Tab-separated table of C-alpha atoms in Angstrom:
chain	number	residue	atom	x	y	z
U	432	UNK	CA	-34.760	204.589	17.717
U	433	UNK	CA	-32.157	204.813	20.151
U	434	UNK	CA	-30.253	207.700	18.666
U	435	UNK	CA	-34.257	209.392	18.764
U	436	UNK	CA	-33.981	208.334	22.555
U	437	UNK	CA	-30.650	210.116	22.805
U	438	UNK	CA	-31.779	213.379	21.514
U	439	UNK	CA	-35.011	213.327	23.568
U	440	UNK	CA	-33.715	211.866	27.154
U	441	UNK	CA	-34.901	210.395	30.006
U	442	UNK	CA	-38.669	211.173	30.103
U	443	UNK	CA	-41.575	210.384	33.013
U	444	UNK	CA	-44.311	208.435	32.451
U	445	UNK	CA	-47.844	209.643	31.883
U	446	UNK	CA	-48.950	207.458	34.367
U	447	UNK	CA	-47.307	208.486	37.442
U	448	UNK	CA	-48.781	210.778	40.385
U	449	UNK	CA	-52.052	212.280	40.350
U	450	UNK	CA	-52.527	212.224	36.360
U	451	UNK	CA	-51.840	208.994	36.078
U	452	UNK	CA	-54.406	208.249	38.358
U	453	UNK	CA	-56.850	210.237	36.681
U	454	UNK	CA	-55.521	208.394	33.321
U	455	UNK	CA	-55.969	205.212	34.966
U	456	UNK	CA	-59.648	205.877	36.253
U	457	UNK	CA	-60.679	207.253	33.020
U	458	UNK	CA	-59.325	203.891	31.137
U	459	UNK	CA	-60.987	201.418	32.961
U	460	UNK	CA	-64.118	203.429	33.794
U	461	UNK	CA	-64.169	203.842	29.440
U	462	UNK	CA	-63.235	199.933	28.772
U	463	UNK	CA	-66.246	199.020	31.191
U	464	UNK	CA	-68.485	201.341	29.601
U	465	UNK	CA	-67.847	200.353	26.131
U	466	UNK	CA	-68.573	196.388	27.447
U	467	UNK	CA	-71.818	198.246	28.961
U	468	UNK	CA	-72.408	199.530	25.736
U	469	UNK	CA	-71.875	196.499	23.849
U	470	UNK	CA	-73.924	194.491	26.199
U	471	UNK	CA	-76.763	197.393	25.667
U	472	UNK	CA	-76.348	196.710	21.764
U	473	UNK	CA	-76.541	192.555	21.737
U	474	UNK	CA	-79.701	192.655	23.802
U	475	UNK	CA	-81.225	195.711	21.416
U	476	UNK	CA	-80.025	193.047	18.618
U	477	UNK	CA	-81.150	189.951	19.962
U	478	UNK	CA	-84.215	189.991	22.103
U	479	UNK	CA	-83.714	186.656	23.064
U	480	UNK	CA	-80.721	187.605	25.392
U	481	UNK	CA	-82.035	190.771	26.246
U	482	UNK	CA	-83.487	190.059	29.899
U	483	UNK	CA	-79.665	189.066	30.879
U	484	UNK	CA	-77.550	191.478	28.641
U	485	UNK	CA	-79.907	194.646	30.098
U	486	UNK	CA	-78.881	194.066	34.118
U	487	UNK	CA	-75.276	193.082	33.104
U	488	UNK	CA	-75.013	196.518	30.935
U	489	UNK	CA	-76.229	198.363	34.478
U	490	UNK	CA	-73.606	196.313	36.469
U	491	UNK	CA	-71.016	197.261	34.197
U	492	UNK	CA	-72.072	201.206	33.908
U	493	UNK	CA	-71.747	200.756	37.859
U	494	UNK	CA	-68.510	199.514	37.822
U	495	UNK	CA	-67.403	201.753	35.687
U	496	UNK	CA	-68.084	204.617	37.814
U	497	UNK	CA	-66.519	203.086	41.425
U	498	UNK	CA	-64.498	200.247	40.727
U	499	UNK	CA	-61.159	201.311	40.416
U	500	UNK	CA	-61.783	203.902	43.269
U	501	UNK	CA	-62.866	200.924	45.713
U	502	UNK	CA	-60.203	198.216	44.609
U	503	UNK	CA	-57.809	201.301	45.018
U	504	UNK	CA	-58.372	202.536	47.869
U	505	UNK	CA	-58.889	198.951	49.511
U	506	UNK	CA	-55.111	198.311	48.175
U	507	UNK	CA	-53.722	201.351	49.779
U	508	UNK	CA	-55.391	200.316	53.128
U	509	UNK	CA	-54.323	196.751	53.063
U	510	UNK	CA	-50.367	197.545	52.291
U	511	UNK	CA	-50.651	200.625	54.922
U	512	UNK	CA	-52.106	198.683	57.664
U	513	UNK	CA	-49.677	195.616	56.944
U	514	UNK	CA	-46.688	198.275	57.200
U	515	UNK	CA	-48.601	200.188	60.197
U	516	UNK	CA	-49.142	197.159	62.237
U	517	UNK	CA	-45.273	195.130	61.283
U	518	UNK	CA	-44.238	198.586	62.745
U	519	UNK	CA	-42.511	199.856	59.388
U	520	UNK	CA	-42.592	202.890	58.218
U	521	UNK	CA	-45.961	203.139	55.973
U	522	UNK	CA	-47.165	205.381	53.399
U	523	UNK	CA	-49.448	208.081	54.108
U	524	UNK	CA	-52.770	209.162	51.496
U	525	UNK	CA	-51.780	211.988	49.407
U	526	UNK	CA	-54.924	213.838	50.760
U	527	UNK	CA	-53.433	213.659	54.324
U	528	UNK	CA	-50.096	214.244	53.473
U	529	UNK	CA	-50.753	217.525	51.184
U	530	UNK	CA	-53.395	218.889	54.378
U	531	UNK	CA	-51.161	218.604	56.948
U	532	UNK	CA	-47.161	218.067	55.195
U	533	UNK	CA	-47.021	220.797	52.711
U	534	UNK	CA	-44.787	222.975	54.521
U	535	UNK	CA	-41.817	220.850	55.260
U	536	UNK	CA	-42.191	219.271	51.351
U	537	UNK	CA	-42.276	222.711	50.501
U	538	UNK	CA	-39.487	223.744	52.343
U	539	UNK	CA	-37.209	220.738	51.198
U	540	UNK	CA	-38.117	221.733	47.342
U	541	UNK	CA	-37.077	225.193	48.010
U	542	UNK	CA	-33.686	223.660	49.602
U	543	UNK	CA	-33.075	221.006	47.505
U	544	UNK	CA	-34.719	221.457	44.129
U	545	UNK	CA	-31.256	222.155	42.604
U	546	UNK	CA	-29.486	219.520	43.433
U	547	UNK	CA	-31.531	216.220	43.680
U	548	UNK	CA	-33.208	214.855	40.485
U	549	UNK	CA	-36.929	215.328	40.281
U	550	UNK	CA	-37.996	211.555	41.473
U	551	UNK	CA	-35.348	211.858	44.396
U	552	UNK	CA	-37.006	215.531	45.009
U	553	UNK	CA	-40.649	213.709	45.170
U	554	UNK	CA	-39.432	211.243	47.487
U	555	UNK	CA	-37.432	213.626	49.604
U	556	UNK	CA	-40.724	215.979	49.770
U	557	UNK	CA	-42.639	213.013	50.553
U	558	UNK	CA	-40.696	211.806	53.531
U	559	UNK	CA	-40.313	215.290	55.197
U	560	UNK	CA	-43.850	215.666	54.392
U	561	UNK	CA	-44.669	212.708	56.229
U	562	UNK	CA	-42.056	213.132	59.234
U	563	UNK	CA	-44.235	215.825	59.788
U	564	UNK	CA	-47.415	214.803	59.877
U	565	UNK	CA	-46.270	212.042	61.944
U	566	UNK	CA	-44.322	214.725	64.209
U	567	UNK	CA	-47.596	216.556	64.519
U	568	UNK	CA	-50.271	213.806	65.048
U	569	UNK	CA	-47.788	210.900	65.903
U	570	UNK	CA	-47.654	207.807	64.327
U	571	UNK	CA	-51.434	206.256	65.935
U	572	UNK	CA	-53.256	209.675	64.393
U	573	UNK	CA	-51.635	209.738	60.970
U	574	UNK	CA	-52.667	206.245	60.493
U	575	UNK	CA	-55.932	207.019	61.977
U	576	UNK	CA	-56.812	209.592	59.351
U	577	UNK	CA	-55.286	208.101	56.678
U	578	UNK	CA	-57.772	204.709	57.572
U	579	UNK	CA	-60.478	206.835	57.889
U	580	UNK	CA	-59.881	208.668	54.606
U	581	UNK	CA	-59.760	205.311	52.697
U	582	UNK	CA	-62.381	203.718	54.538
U	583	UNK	CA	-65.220	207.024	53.904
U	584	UNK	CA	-63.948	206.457	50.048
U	585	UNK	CA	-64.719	203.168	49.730
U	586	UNK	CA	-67.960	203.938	51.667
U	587	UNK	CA	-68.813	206.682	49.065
U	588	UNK	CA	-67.444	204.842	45.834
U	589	UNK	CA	-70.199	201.428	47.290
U	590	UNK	CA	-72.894	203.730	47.838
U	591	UNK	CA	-72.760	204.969	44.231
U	592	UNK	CA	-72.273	201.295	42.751
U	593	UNK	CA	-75.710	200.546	44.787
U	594	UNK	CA	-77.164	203.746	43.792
U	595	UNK	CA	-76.631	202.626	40.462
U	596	UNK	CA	-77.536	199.224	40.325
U	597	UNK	CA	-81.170	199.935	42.781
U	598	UNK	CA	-81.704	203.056	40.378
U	599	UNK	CA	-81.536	201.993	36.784
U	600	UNK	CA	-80.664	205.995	35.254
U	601	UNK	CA	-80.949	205.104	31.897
């Protein structure tokens, strides 16, 4: 194995950036919908158990659909407002940061493609990216959005899980 390891190289993980989050949404939005499903099948089995296994099936098609984006989302803001408010440096949402810091990432990759490694390009893009969205709205508005970007996804992600379990789709 090693000497396969050798011949192949270093190599990224799947689950890194925005694939891996896509990869990661998809797997536990498919492991809660199989539980759903087997729920669904135990009360169509079993009629006994069937008035609980039929509302825990809908709570776990809901969850499936806008867990992970809520728990998330809720993680980002928690670890960005502890490093916002301690005064460090803190990590801005990739929406924000590809609006508004696409030119100076862009222009660091052009600069410095050659010469750093890809994760050291990623978190060189990053920071300049950042620097200047924090340049341009300073340090109170980049936060702001950023909050508010989380915050409307949770919103969005809870209104679904409601919409789900007051509406019974299937």
């Amino acid at each position: 194995m090693e000497a396969l390891n050798a011949i192949i190289g270093p190599r990224e993980s799947e689950f890194t950036g925005l694939k891996g989050q896509v990869l990661r949404y998809v797997g536990a939005a498919f492991f809660l919908t199989v539980f759903a499903l087997l729920a669904e099948a135990a009360g169509n089995r079993h009629e006994l158990i069937a008035a609980a296994t039929d509302p825990l099936s809908d709570l776990l098609f809901a969850c499936a659909v806008s867990l992970y984006p809520v728990v998330t989302c809720w993680r980002h803001l928690a670890k960005m407002t502890a490093a916002y408010r301690s005064g460090e440096p803190f990590e801005l949402a990739g929406a924000v940061l590809a609006l508004y810091g696409r030119d100076e990432a862009e222009r660091v990759q052009a600069e410095r493609a050659a010469v750093l490694e890809r994760d050291e390009l990623v978190a060189a893009m990053r920071a300049e990216g950042t620097d200047e969205v924090i340049a341009r709205f300073g340090r109170d508005g980049a936060y702001s959005m950023c909050r508010n970007l989380y915050v409307a996804t949770i919103v969005v992600f809870a209104a679904a899980f409601i919409f789900m379990i007051m509406v019974r789709p299937f």
